[in-house]
Amino acid sequence: MDAFEEYLMTNLPEAPSFHPVFNEALQAMLLAGGKRFRPRLLLAVVDAYTPLLRESAYPVAMALEMFHTYSLVHDDLPVMDNADLRRGEPTLHKRYDEVTAVLVGDALNTHAFYLIANAPLHNDAKVALVQELAYSGGIGGMVLGQAIDCWFEGEKLTPEQVDFLHEYKTGRLIAASLKMGAIIAGLDEKMQRELFDFGLDVGLLFQIQDDIIDATESSETAGKTTGNDEDKNSYINHFGLEGSCERADALAARIGERLASFDAPLRRSLEALLKPYLARHKTK
């Protein structure tokens, strides 16, 4: 277990309550694991420039993971994807009930901002972090993307609209993770924008690869409900498996080129995290 994972596991959210299952449900999807991709992106930027701030950044990294986890809990609900499995475990509405799942998602969302507000960082940085997560995780990103995804289910969008949907639903929170690392590290606005734009490419690649997994792996292998995108505006449904793999490879090449343009500390820090996602895809 690395230091951040240990921090997360020893600082799980807990409510002062006599509710029989709320705390268990609140912690369940965090305990179930996951890639921790978004917090690790943030920490990679901090490690590259201000490693002494790594531990001070842990509450913000954990806030990102909690915010992302809230989105998964809500995404799995019957009113959205109606999924049975997440991170190899039954989804919260299956394990408990829909009310508990909705409220756990709400709690993880709001508690993320509590963690940022109480992080041992300069107040100006904390305001900027709250602004970024609130906008890129809300109407300027993930929530808007989810609204488009649900509204246009069963209706085929244009390729440009598909990219817009997934940039907002997935890409912008990933991009925000890199930008939030840059805020903590005190990087200038130009570098913050550059990392955000880089993160949009990473986010689209991440989404295409997720769509490929949905089309090619069983629920047991993937650890989540798959084969559930028949009516969605997924990349597979628009471009097929081979076309999606080609788009993923083109994006991976562009990300590799942009990665090579970064200075050595940032390049090394991000390469270690991104390398598994930059491999070429095979359709046979």
Short mmCIF file of C-alpha atoms in Angstrom, two decimals:
data_model
loop_
_atom_site.label_atom_id
_atom_site.label_comp_id
_atom_site.label_asym_id
_atom_site.label_seq_id
_atom_site.Cartn_x
_atom_site.Cartn_y
_atom_site.Cartn_z
CA MET A 1 0.00 0.00 0.00
CA ASP A 2 1.49 3.36 -0.99
CA ALA A 3 1.41 6.45 1.21
CA PHE A 4 -1.65 8.06 -0.38
CA GLU A 5 -3.67 4.85 -0.25
CA GLU A 6 -2.71 4.47 3.41
CA TYR A 7 -3.80 8.07 4.04
CA LEU A 8 -7.14 7.43 2.33
CA MET A 9 -7.78 4.24 4.26
CA THR A 10 -7.02 5.86 7.60
CA ASN A 11 -9.14 8.97 6.90
CA LEU A 12 -12.35 7.46 5.58
CA PRO A 13 -15.42 9.68 6.04
CA GLU A 14 -17.55 8.91 9.07
CA ALA A 15 -20.77 10.52 10.27
CA PRO A 16 -21.66 10.88 13.99
CA SER A 17 -24.90 8.93 13.74
CA PHE A 18 -26.99 6.04 15.05
CA HIS A 19 -28.03 5.18 11.46
CA PRO A 20 -27.45 1.41 11.18
CA VAL A 21 -25.70 1.33 7.78
CA PHE A 22 -24.90 4.89 6.66
CA ASN A 23 -21.21 4.90 7.62
CA GLU A 24 -20.70 1.46 6.15
CA ALA A 25 -22.33 2.60 2.90
CA LEU A 26 -20.40 5.88 2.96
CA GLN A 27 -17.09 4.02 3.01
CA ALA A 28 -17.99 0.99 0.89
CA MET A 29 -17.02 2.19 -2.58
CA LEU A 30 -13.82 3.82 -1.30
CA LEU A 31 -12.83 0.56 0.41
CA ALA A 32 -13.63 -1.36 -2.80
CA GLY A 33 -10.54 0.13 -4.43
CA GLY A 34 -10.25 1.66 -7.88
CA LYS A 35 -7.41 3.10 -9.90
CA ARG A 36 -7.26 6.36 -7.86
CA PHE A 37 -6.36 7.86 -11.25
CA ARG A 38 -7.52 11.42 -10.61
CA PRO A 39 -5.80 11.90 -7.23
CA ARG A 40 -2.63 10.32 -8.62
CA LEU A 41 -2.62 12.82 -11.49
CA LEU A 42 -2.84 15.66 -8.98
CA LEU A 43 -0.06 14.20 -6.85
CA ALA A 44 2.13 13.60 -9.92
CA VAL A 45 2.16 17.34 -10.63
CA VAL A 46 2.83 18.18 -6.97
CA ASP A 47 5.65 15.61 -6.84
CA ALA A 48 7.26 17.11 -9.95
CA TYR A 49 7.53 20.65 -8.57
CA THR A 50 6.82 20.82 -4.83
CA PRO A 51 7.35 17.36 -3.30
CA LEU A 52 7.43 18.89 0.17
CA LEU A 53 3.74 19.73 -0.28
CA ARG A 54 2.76 16.14 -1.08
CA GLU A 55 1.30 15.36 2.34
CA SER A 56 -0.45 18.73 2.46
CA ALA A 57 -2.04 17.81 -0.87
CA TYR A 58 -3.43 14.49 0.38
CA PRO A 59 -6.78 15.96 1.59
CA VAL A 60 -7.30 17.51 -1.86
CA ALA A 61 -6.36 14.27 -3.59
CA MET A 62 -8.79 12.42 -1.35
CA ALA A 63 -11.46 15.02 -2.14
CA LEU A 64 -11.02 14.26 -5.83
CA GLU A 65 -11.40 10.52 -5.22
CA MET A 66 -14.50 11.08 -3.11
CA PHE A 67 -16.03 13.38 -5.72
CA HIS A 68 -15.34 10.84 -8.46
CA THR A 69 -16.79 8.06 -6.31
CA TYR A 70 -19.98 10.07 -5.74
CA SER A 71 -20.37 10.32 -9.51
CA LEU A 72 -20.04 6.54 -9.87
CA VAL A 73 -22.61 5.88 -7.13
CA HIS A 74 -25.13 8.16 -8.86
CA ASP A 75 -24.22 6.90 -12.35
CA ASP A 76 -25.06 3.34 -11.28
CA LEU A 77 -28.55 4.22 -10.01
CA PRO A 78 -31.62 2.69 -11.72
CA VAL A 79 -32.63 6.13 -13.00
CA MET A 80 -29.31 6.34 -14.89
CA ASP A 81 -27.32 3.20 -15.83
CA ASN A 82 -29.07 0.71 -13.51
CA ALA A 83 -25.79 -1.14 -12.90
CA ASP A 84 -25.37 -4.08 -10.54
CA LEU A 85 -21.58 -4.15 -10.12
CA ARG A 86 -18.90 -1.53 -9.40
CA ARG A 87 -15.26 -2.10 -8.44
CA GLY A 88 -16.03 -5.79 -8.15
CA GLU A 89 -18.72 -5.20 -5.53
CA PRO A 90 -22.52 -4.86 -5.67
CA THR A 91 -23.53 -1.25 -6.35
CA LEU A 92 -24.83 0.65 -3.33
CA HIS A 93 -28.47 0.66 -4.38
CA LYS A 94 -28.23 -3.13 -4.74
CA ARG A 95 -26.39 -3.65 -1.47
CA TYR A 96 -28.60 -1.26 0.51
CA ASP A 97 -31.35 0.71 -1.25
CA GLU A 98 -31.76 3.64 -3.64
CA VAL A 99 -32.30 6.23 -0.92
CA THR A 100 -29.07 5.26 0.82
CA ALA A 101 -27.15 5.32 -2.49
CA VAL A 102 -28.46 8.78 -3.41
CA LEU A 103 -27.63 10.21 0.01
CA VAL A 104 -24.18 8.60 0.11
CA GLY A 105 -23.44 10.19 -3.26
CA ASP A 106 -24.63 13.56 -1.94
CA ALA A 107 -22.48 13.15 1.17
CA LEU A 108 -19.32 12.23 -0.77
CA ASN A 109 -19.85 15.22 -3.06
CA THR A 110 -20.25 17.78 -0.30
CA HIS A 111 -17.58 16.28 1.98
CA ALA A 112 -15.04 16.66 -0.82
CA PHE A 113 -15.30 20.43 -0.48
CA TYR A 114 -15.06 20.19 3.30
CA LEU A 115 -11.74 18.38 2.88
CA ILE A 116 -10.38 21.04 0.54
CA ALA A 117 -11.51 23.85 2.85
CA ASN A 118 -9.61 22.24 5.75
CA ALA A 119 -6.46 21.27 3.84
CA PRO A 120 -3.17 22.71 5.23
CA LEU A 121 -2.70 25.00 2.21
CA HIS A 122 -2.83 28.75 1.58
CA ASN A 123 -6.39 30.11 1.52
CA ASP A 124 -5.94 31.55 -1.99
CA ALA A 125 -4.99 28.11 -3.26
CA LYS A 126 -7.98 26.51 -1.52
CA VAL A 127 -10.40 29.00 -3.10
CA ALA A 128 -8.93 28.25 -6.54
CA LEU A 129 -9.18 24.50 -5.89
CA VAL A 130 -12.83 24.76 -4.85
CA GLN A 131 -13.59 26.87 -7.93
CA GLU A 132 -11.97 24.34 -10.24
CA LEU A 133 -13.61 21.23 -8.77
CA ALA A 134 -17.03 22.88 -8.47
CA TYR A 135 -17.03 24.05 -12.09
CA SER A 136 -15.33 21.12 -13.85
CA GLY A 137 -17.28 18.65 -11.73
CA GLY A 138 -20.55 20.53 -12.24
CA ILE A 139 -22.15 22.62 -14.98
CA GLY A 140 -18.78 23.25 -16.61
CA GLY A 141 -17.97 19.58 -16.90
CA MET A 142 -19.11 16.26 -15.47
CA VAL A 143 -22.74 17.01 -14.56
CA LEU A 144 -23.41 18.67 -17.92
CA GLY A 145 -21.85 15.71 -19.71
CA GLN A 146 -23.99 13.28 -17.74
CA ALA A 147 -27.12 15.32 -18.51
CA ILE A 148 -26.35 15.19 -22.25
CA ASP A 149 -25.55 11.47 -22.04
CA CYS A 150 -28.87 10.66 -20.38
CA TRP A 151 -31.03 13.03 -22.45
CA PHE A 152 -29.77 11.77 -25.81
CA GLU A 153 -29.81 8.07 -24.93
CA GLY A 154 -31.19 6.21 -27.94
CA GLU A 155 -30.58 9.20 -30.23
CA LYS A 156 -27.41 9.26 -32.30
CA LEU A 157 -25.27 12.38 -31.94
CA THR A 158 -22.76 13.72 -34.45
CA PRO A 159 -19.09 12.73 -33.95
CA GLU A 160 -18.37 16.28 -32.72
CA GLN A 161 -21.19 16.05 -30.21
CA VAL A 162 -19.91 12.66 -29.01
CA ASP A 163 -16.51 14.22 -28.32
CA PHE A 164 -18.21 17.15 -26.54
CA LEU A 165 -20.27 14.76 -24.39
CA HIS A 166 -17.27 12.73 -23.27
CA GLU A 167 -14.97 15.72 -22.87
CA TYR A 168 -17.44 17.08 -20.35
CA LYS A 169 -18.61 13.86 -18.71
CA THR A 170 -15.14 12.34 -18.25
CA GLY A 171 -12.40 14.60 -19.60
CA ARG A 172 -12.93 17.73 -17.61
CA LEU A 173 -12.65 16.16 -14.16
CA ILE A 174 -9.43 14.44 -15.26
CA ALA A 175 -8.17 17.74 -16.68
CA ALA A 176 -9.14 19.48 -13.44
CA SER A 177 -7.08 16.96 -11.48
CA LEU A 178 -3.92 18.05 -13.29
CA LYS A 179 -4.81 21.73 -12.98
CA MET A 180 -5.49 21.34 -9.26
CA GLY A 181 -2.03 19.82 -8.85
CA ALA A 182 -0.64 22.85 -10.67
CA ILE A 183 -2.55 25.19 -8.33
CA ILE A 184 -1.10 23.48 -5.27
CA ALA A 185 2.38 23.61 -6.80
CA GLY A 186 2.01 27.35 -7.49
CA LEU A 187 2.44 27.07 -11.26
CA ASP A 188 1.46 30.06 -13.39
CA GLU A 189 -1.85 30.31 -15.26
CA LYS A 190 -0.26 29.44 -18.60
CA MET A 191 1.02 26.13 -17.24
CA GLN A 192 -2.30 25.47 -15.51
CA ARG A 193 -4.10 25.88 -18.86
CA GLU A 194 -1.53 23.71 -20.62
CA LEU A 195 -2.00 20.91 -18.11
CA PHE A 196 -5.79 21.25 -18.30
CA ASP A 197 -5.72 20.96 -22.12
CA PHE A 198 -3.38 17.98 -21.86
CA GLY A 199 -5.81 16.43 -19.40
CA LEU A 200 -8.68 16.76 -21.87
CA ASP A 201 -6.81 14.46 -24.26
CA VAL A 202 -6.03 12.05 -21.43
CA GLY A 203 -9.70 12.08 -20.43
CA LEU A 204 -10.93 11.27 -23.94
CA LEU A 205 -8.40 8.44 -24.22
CA PHE A 206 -9.54 7.15 -20.83
CA GLN A 207 -13.18 7.20 -22.01
CA ILE A 208 -12.51 5.45 -25.32
CA GLN A 209 -10.58 2.75 -23.47
CA ASP A 210 -13.48 2.42 -21.02
CA ASP A 211 -15.89 1.96 -23.95
CA ILE A 212 -13.58 -0.69 -25.41
CA ILE A 213 -13.59 -2.53 -22.07
CA ASP A 214 -17.39 -2.34 -21.99
CA ALA A 215 -17.56 -3.97 -25.42
CA THR A 216 -14.87 -6.62 -24.97
CA GLU A 217 -14.76 -7.72 -21.32
CA SER A 218 -17.18 -9.50 -19.01
CA SER A 219 -18.55 -7.80 -15.90
CA GLU A 220 -16.50 -10.19 -13.75
CA THR A 221 -13.24 -9.27 -15.52
CA ALA A 222 -13.94 -5.54 -15.62
CA GLY A 223 -15.24 -5.41 -12.04
CA LYS A 224 -18.28 -3.41 -13.14
CA THR A 225 -21.40 -3.92 -15.22
CA THR A 226 -20.46 -4.14 -18.92
CA GLY A 227 -22.46 -4.55 -22.10
CA ASN A 228 -24.70 -1.78 -20.81
CA ASP A 229 -24.05 0.84 -23.51
CA GLU A 230 -26.34 -0.36 -26.33
CA ASP A 231 -28.39 2.85 -26.38
CA LYS A 232 -25.57 5.17 -25.31
CA ASN A 233 -23.53 7.53 -27.43
CA SER A 234 -20.39 5.50 -26.80
CA TYR A 235 -17.38 5.50 -29.10
CA ILE A 236 -17.99 1.84 -29.90
CA ASN A 237 -21.55 2.56 -31.05
CA HIS A 238 -20.36 5.40 -33.29
CA PHE A 239 -17.05 4.13 -34.65
CA GLY A 240 -17.07 0.40 -33.99
CA LEU A 241 -14.35 -1.48 -32.15
CA GLU A 242 -11.69 -1.06 -34.82
CA GLY A 243 -12.48 2.64 -35.33
CA SER A 244 -12.44 3.25 -31.57
CA CYS A 245 -9.06 1.53 -31.26
CA GLU A 246 -7.71 3.71 -34.08
CA ARG A 247 -8.98 6.86 -32.34
CA ALA A 248 -7.44 5.68 -29.07
CA ASP A 249 -4.08 5.03 -30.74
CA ALA A 250 -4.10 8.47 -32.40
CA LEU A 251 -4.89 10.13 -29.07
CA ALA A 252 -2.21 8.10 -27.29
CA ALA A 253 0.36 9.23 -29.87
CA ARG A 254 -0.65 12.87 -29.40
CA ILE A 255 -0.49 12.54 -25.62
CA GLY A 256 2.98 11.00 -25.93
CA GLU A 257 4.16 13.92 -28.04
CA ARG A 258 2.76 16.47 -25.60
CA LEU A 259 4.26 14.55 -22.71
CA ALA A 260 7.68 14.72 -24.37
CA SER A 261 7.42 18.52 -24.52
CA PHE A 262 7.12 18.89 -20.73
CA ASP A 263 10.16 19.55 -18.58
CA ALA A 264 11.99 16.53 -17.18
CA PRO A 265 10.48 16.43 -13.65
CA LEU A 266 6.89 16.66 -14.90
CA ARG A 267 7.51 14.26 -17.78
CA ARG A 268 9.01 11.61 -15.50
CA SER A 269 6.25 11.99 -12.93
CA LEU A 270 3.42 11.70 -15.46
CA GLU A 271 5.05 9.00 -17.60
CA ALA A 272 5.06 6.58 -14.70
CA LEU A 273 1.31 7.03 -14.32
CA LEU A 274 0.25 7.25 -17.98
CA LYS A 275 2.44 4.57 -19.55
CA PRO A 276 -0.15 1.74 -19.23
CA TYR A 277 -2.73 3.86 -21.09
CA LEU A 278 -0.47 4.73 -24.02
CA ALA A 279 0.01 1.18 -25.37
CA ARG A 280 -1.40 0.39 -28.80
CA HIS A 281 -4.76 -1.38 -29.00
CA LYS A 282 -5.45 -4.68 -30.72
CA THR A 283 -8.84 -5.56 -32.18
CA LYS A 284 -8.07 -9.25 -32.78
#
